[in-house]
Short mmCIF file of C-alpha atoms and ligand atoms in Angstrom, two decimals:
data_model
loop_
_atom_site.label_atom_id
_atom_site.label_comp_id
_atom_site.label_asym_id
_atom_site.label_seq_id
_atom_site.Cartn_x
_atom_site.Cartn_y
_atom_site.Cartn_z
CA UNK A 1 -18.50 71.54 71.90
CA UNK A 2 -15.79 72.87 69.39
CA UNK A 3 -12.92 74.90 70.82
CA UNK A 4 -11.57 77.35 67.85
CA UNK A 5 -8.29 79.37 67.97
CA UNK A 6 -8.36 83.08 66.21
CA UNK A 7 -4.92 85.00 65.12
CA UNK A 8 -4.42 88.24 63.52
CA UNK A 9 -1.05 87.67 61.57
CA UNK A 10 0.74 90.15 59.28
CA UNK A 11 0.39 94.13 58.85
CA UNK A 12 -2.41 95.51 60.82
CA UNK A 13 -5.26 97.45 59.18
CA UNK A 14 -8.78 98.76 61.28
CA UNK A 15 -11.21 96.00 61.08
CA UNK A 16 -9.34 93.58 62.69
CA UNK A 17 -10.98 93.63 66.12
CA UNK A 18 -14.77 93.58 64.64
CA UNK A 19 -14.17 90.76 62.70
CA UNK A 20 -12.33 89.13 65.88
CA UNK A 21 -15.14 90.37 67.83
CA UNK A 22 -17.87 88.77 65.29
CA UNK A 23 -16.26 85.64 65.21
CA UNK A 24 -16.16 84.72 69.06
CA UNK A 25 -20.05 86.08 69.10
CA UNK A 26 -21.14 83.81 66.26
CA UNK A 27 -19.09 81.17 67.79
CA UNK A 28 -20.31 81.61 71.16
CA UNK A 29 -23.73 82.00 70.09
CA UNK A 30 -23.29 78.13 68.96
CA UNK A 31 -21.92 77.16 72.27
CA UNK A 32 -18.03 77.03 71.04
CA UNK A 33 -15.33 78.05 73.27
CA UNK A 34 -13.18 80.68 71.40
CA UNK A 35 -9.50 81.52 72.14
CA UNK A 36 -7.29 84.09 71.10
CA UNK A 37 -3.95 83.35 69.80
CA UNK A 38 -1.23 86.50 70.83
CA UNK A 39 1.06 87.78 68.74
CA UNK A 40 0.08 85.71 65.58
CA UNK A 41 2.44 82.87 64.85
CA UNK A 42 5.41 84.60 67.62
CA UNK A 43 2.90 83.12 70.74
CA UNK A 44 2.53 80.05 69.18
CA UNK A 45 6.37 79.45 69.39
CA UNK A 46 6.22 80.55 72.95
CA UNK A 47 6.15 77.89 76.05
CA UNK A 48 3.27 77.95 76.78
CA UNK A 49 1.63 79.34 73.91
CA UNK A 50 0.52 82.69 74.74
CA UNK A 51 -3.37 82.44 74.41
CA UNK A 52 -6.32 83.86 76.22
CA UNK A 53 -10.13 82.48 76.78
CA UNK A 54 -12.88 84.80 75.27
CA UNK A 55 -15.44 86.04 77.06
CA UNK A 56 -17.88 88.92 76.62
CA UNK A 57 -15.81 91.31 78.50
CA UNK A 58 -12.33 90.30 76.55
CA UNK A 59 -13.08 92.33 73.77
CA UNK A 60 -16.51 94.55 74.58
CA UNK A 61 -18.40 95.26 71.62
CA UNK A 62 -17.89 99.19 71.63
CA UNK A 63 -14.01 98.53 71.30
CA UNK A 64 -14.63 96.45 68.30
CA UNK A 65 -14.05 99.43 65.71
CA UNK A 66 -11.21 100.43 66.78
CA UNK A 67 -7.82 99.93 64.96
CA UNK A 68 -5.10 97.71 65.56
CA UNK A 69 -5.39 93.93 66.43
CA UNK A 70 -6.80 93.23 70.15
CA UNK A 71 -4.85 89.77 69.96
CA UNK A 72 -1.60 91.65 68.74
CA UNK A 73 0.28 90.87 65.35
CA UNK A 74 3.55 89.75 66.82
CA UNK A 75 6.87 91.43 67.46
CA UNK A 76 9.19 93.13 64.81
CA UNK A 77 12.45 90.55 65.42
CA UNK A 78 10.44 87.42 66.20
CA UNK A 79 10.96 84.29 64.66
CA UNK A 80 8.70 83.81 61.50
CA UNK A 81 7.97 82.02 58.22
CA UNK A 82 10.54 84.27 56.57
CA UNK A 83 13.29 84.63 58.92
CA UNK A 84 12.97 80.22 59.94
CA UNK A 85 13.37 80.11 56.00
CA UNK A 86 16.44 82.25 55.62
CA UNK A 87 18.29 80.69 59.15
CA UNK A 88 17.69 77.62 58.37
CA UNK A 89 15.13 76.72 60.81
CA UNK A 90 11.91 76.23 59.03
CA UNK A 91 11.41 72.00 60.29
CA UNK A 92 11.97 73.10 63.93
CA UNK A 93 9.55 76.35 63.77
CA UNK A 94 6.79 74.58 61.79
CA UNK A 95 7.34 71.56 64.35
CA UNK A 96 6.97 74.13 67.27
CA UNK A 97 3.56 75.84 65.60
CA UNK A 98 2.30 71.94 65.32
CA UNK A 99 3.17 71.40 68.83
CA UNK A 100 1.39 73.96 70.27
CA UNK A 101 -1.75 73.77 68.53
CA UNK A 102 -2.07 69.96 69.23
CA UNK A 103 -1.45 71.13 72.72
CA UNK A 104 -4.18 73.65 72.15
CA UNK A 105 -6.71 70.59 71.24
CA UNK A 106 -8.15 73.07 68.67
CA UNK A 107 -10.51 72.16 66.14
CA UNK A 108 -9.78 74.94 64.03
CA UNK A 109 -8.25 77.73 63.56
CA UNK A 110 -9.14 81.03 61.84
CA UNK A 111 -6.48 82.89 60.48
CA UNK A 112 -7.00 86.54 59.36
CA UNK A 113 -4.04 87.59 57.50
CA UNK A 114 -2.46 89.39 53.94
CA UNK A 115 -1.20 87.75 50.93
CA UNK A 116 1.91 86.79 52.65
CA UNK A 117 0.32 85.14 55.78
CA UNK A 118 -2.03 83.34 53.56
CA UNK A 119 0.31 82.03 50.98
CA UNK A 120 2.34 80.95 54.06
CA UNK A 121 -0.43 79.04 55.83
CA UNK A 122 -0.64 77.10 52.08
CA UNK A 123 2.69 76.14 51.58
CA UNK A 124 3.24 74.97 55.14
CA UNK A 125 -0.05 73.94 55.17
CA UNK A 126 0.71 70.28 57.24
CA UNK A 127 1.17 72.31 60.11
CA UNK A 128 -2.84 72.26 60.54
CA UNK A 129 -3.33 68.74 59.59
CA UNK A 130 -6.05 67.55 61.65
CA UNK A 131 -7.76 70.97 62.46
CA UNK A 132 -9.84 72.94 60.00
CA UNK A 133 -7.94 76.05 58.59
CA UNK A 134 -10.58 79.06 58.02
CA UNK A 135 -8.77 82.10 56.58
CA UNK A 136 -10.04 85.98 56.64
CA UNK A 137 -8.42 88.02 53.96
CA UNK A 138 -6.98 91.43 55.55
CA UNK A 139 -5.05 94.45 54.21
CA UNK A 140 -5.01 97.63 52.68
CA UNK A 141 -3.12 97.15 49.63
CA UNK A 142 -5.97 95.14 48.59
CA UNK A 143 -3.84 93.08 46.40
CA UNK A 144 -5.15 89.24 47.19
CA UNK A 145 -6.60 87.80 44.31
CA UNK A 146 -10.23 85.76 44.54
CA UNK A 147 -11.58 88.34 46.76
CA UNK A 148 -13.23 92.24 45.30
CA UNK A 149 -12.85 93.23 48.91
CA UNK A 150 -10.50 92.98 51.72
CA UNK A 151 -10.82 94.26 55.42
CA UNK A 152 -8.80 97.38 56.03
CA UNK A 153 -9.07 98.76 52.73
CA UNK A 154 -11.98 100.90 52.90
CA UNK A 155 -11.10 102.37 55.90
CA UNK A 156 -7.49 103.21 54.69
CA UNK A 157 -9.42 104.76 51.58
CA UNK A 158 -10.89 107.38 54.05
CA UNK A 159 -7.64 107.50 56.23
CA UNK A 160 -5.97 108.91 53.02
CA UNK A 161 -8.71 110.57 51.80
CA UNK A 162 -9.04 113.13 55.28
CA UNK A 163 -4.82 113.18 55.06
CA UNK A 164 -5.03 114.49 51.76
CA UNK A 165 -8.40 116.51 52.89
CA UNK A 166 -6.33 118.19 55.09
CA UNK A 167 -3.69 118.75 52.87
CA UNK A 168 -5.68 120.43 50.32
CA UNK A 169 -6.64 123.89 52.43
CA UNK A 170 -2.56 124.81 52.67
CA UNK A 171 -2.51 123.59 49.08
CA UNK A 172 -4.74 126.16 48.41
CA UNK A 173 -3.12 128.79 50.55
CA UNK A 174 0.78 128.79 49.02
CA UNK A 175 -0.45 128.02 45.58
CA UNK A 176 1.79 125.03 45.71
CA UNK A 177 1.02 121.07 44.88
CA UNK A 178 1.33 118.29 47.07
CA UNK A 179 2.94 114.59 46.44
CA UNK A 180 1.68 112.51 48.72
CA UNK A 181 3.41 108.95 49.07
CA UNK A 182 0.95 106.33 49.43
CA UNK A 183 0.95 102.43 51.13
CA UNK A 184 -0.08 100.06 48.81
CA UNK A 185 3.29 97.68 47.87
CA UNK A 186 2.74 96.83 44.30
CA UNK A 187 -0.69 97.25 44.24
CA UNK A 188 -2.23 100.62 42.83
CA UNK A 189 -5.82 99.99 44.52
CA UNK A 190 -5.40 101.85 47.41
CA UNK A 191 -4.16 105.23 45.19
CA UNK A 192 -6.42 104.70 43.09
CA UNK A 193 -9.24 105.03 44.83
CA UNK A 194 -8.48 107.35 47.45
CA UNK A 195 -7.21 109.58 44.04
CA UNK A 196 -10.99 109.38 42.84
CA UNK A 197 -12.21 110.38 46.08
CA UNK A 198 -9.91 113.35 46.59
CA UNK A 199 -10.09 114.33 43.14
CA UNK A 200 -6.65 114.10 42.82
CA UNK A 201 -4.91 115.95 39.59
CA UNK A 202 -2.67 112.89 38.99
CA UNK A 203 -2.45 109.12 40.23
CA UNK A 204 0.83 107.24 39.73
CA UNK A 205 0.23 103.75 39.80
CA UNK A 206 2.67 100.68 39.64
CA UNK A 207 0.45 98.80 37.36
CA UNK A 208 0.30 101.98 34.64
CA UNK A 209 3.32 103.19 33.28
CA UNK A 210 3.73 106.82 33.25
CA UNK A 211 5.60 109.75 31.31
CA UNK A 212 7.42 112.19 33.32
CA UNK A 213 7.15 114.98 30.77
CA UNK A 214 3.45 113.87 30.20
CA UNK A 215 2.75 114.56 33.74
CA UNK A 216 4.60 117.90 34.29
CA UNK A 217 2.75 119.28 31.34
CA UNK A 218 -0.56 118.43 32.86
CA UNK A 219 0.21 120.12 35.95
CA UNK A 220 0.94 123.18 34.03
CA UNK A 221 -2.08 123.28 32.38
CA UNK A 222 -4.21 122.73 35.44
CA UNK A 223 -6.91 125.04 35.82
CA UNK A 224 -5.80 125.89 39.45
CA UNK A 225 -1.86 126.47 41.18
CA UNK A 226 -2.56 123.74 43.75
CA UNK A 227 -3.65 119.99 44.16
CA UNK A 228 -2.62 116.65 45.20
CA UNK A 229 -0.62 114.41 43.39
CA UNK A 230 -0.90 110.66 44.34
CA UNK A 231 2.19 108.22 43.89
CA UNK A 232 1.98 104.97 44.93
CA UNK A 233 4.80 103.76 46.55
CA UNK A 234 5.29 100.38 43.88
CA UNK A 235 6.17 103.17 41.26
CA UNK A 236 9.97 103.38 40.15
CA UNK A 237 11.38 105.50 37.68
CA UNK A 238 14.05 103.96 35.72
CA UNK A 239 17.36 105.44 36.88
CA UNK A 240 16.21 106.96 39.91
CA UNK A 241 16.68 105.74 43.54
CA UNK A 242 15.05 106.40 46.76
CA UNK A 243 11.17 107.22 47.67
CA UNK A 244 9.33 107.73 44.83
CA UNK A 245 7.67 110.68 46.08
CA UNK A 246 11.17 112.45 46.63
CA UNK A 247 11.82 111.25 42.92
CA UNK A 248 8.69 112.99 41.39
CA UNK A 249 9.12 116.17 43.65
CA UNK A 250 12.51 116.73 42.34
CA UNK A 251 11.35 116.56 38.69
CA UNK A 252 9.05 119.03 39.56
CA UNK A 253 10.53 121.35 41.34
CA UNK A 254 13.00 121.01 38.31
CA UNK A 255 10.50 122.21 36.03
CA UNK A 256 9.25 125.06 38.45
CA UNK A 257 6.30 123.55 39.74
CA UNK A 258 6.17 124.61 43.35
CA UNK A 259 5.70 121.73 45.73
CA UNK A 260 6.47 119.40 48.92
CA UNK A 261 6.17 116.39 50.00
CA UNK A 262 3.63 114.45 52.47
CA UNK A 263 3.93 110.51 54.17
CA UNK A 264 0.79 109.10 55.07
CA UNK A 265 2.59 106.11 56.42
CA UNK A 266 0.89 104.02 58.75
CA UNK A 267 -2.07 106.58 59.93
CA UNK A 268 -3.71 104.51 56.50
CA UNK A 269 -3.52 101.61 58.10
CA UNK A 270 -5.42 103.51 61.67
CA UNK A 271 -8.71 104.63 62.17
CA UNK A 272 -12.04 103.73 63.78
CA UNK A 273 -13.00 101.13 61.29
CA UNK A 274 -15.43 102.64 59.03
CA UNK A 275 -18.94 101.11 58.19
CA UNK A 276 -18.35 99.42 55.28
CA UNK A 277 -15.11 97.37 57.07
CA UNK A 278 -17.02 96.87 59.65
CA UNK A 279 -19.88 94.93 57.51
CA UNK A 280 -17.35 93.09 55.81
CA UNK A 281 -15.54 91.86 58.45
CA UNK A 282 -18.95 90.77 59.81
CA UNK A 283 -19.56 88.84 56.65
CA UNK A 284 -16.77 87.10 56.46
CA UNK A 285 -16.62 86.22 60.48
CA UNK A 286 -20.03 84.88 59.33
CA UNK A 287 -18.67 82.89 56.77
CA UNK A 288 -16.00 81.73 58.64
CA UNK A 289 -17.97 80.18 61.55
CA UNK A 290 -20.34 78.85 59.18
CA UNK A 291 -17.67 76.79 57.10
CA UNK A 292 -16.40 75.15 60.41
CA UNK A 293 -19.67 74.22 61.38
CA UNK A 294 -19.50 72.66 57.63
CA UNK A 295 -16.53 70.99 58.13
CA UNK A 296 -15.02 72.92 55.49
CA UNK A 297 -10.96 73.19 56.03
CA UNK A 298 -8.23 75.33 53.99
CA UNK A 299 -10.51 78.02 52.45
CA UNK A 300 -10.45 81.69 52.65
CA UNK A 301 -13.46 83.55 52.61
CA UNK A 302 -14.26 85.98 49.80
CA UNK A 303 -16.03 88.59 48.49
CA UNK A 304 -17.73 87.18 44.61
CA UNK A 305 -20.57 89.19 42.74
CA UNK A 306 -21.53 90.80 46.47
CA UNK A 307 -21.93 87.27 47.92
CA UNK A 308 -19.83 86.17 50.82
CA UNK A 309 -18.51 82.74 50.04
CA UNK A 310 -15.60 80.36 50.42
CA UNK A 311 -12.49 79.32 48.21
CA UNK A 312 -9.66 77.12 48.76
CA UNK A 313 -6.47 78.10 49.45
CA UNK A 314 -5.36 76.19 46.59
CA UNK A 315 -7.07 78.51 44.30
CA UNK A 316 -6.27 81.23 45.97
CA UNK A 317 -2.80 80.28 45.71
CA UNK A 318 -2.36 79.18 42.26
CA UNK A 319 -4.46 82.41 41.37
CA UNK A 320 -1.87 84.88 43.09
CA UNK A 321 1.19 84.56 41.19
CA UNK A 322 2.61 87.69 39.80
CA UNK A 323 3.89 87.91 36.19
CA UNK A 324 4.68 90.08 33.18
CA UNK A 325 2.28 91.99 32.25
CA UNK A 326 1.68 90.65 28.38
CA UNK A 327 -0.53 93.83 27.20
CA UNK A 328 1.82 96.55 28.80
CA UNK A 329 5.96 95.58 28.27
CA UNK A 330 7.99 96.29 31.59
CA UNK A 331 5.05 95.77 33.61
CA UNK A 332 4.09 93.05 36.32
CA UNK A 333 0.57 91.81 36.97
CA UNK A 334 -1.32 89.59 39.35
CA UNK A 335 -5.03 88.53 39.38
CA UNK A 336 -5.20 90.90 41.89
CA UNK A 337 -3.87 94.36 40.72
CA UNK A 338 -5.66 96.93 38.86
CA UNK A 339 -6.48 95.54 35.54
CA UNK A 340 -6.47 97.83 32.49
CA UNK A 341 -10.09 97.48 32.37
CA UNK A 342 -10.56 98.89 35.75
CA UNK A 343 -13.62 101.10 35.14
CA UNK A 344 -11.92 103.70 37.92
CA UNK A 345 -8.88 104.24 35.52
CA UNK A 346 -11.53 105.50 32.71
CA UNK A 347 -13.15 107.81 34.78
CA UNK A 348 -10.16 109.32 36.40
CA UNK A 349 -8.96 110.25 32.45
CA UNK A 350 -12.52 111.41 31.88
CA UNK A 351 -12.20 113.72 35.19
CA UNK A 352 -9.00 115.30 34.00
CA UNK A 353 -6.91 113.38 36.46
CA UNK A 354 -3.44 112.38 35.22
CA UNK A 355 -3.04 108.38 35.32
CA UNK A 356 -0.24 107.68 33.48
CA UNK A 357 0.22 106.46 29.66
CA UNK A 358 -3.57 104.25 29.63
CA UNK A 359 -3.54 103.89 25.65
O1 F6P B 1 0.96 95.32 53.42
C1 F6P B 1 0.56 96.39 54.19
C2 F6P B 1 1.60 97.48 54.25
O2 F6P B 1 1.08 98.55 55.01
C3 F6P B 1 2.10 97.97 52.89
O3 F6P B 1 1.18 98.82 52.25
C4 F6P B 1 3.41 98.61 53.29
O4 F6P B 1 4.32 98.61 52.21
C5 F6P B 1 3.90 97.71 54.39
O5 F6P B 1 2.78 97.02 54.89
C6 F6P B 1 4.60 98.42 55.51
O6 F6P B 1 5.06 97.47 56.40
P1 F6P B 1 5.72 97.85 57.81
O7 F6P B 1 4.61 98.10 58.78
O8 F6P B 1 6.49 96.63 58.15
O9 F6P B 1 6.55 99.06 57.61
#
């Protein structure tokens, strides 16, 4: 019988608890004892390590949509990767994580975490020696390469989409535009999409540069005196400081566009998980149980030509590193980020949305 360890590391995002859920019923259903790891990396540097035994009533199935992580993410000041790294500490806190999962007697572990937890898990990736490592790729910046979908992201799509929904009706009302600041780091997908859904009348992106001038004049010739404008919050504007939101309001107001300000913040990363999360992160528990029972170790799973399959970390690592951009000067790029070919960027321009300088 094989006794597997879950943890939900990094940002939250809705879909966390169905794919935890998934994983200890496709484990179960194999006869596999399933535990849950607390506060992600933070219990497994507590004495004891703070873990609990799954059983059907741990995490019932109708609680599995909801948002948040069941098994917690850990606490804001805890000791991590990041903070080991930067005190000095790193050999004593990856010798504590070793510790307690050979005290566990796990015989793998799956790890469902962002681009940060998972490029973590590779670099320090002795810690696991001797246990499988299975990886679930979570967030809603949607910015880890090998993968066309991540869990969180389509429900943080809709999150923004009823904000700005809301939005729209005192839009409407006061004749007066909206900037809405979105999540995303320095990833556009998030804005980008939830822009196409809300019919946005511009999208600022970090991966598409953008003309101040360009974009005032577009609002001005807008065939209506209200709307939502879309800034991701990985856009700067060169000599400018502060949220980017603030930065494009002021240039409006500037020109006499009226308008205010809206922050999203973390309600994108809330929600009852919507359907399409909730299918993913049941494909990818899937595929997660099934590479253990493989013997499979140091993948992630992944989302290729709408099959569910594996990759190694390795790839996944080597594949993630961010550079200049070589088609657009000034600009960074990663496997991951909106590409200029992006079919959603061509459609926005053809709907009269505003998505910075394309050509
Ligand atoms: O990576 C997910 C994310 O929500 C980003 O979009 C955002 O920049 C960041 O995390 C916010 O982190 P925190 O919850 O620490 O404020």
């Amino acid at each position: 019988m094989k006794k597997i360890g879950i943890m939900t590391t990094g940002g939250d995002c809705s879909g966390l608890n169905t794919a935890v859920q998934r994983l200890y019923r496709a484990a179960s259903l194999r006869g596999w004892r399933v535990f849950g790891i607390l506060d992600g990396t933070d219990g497994l540097c507590t004495t004891p390590p703070k873990v609990i035994e799954f059983n059907e009533e741990t995490l019932p199935i109708e609680s599995a949509r909801l948002a948040g992580s069941f098994l917690h993410n850990g606490h804001a000041n805890a000791l991590n990767f990041e903070t080991a790294v930067e005190h000095g500490k790193i050999e004593k806190f990856n010798q504590k994580l070793r510790e307690s999962l050979l005290e566990l007697k796990l015989d793998a572990i799956v790890l469902i975490g962002g681009n940060g937890s998972l490029s973590l898990a590779w670099c320090n990736k002795e810690i696991y020696n001797g246990l499988q490592l299975v990886c679930i790729p979570k967030t809603i910046d949607m910015d880890i390469p090998l993968t066309d979908k991540t869990i969180g992201f389509d429900t943080a799509v809709q999150q923004l989409t009823s904000f700005c929904d809301q939005l729209m009706m005192t839009a409407r009302s006061h004749h007066r535009w909206f900037v809405v600041q979105t999540m995303g780091r320095d990833c556009g997908q998030l804005a980008l999409n939830a822009g196409i859904a809300i019919g946005a009348n511009a999208i600022l992106i970090p991966e598409i540069k953008f003309d101040t001038d360009s974009l005032i004049s577009h609002i001005k010739k807008s065939f209506i005196d209200y709307g939502i404008i879309l800034v991701s919050e990985g856009i700067s504007l060169r000599g400018h400081s502060g949220r980017p939101a603030d930065m494009i309001s002021r240039k409006l107001t500037a020109a006499g566009i009226v308008n205010r300000t809206a922050f999203p913040e973390h309600t994108q990363r809330a929600g009852d998980t919507v359907a399409s999360d909730r299918i993913l992160a049941t494909r990818m528990a899937d595929c997660a149980i099934n590479a253990i029972e493989n013997n499979e170790t140091y993948v992630m799973t992944a989302i290729k030509d709408s099959k569910c399959i594996t990759v190694g970390l390795n790839e996944f690592f080597n594949a993630g590193e961010i550079s200049d951009d070589p088609r657009i000067p000034g600009v960074q790029t990663s496997d991951a980020f909106v590409s200029p070919e992006n079919p959603l960027l061509q459609i926005a321009v053809n709907m009269g949305i505003y998505i910075g300088e394309t050509k």
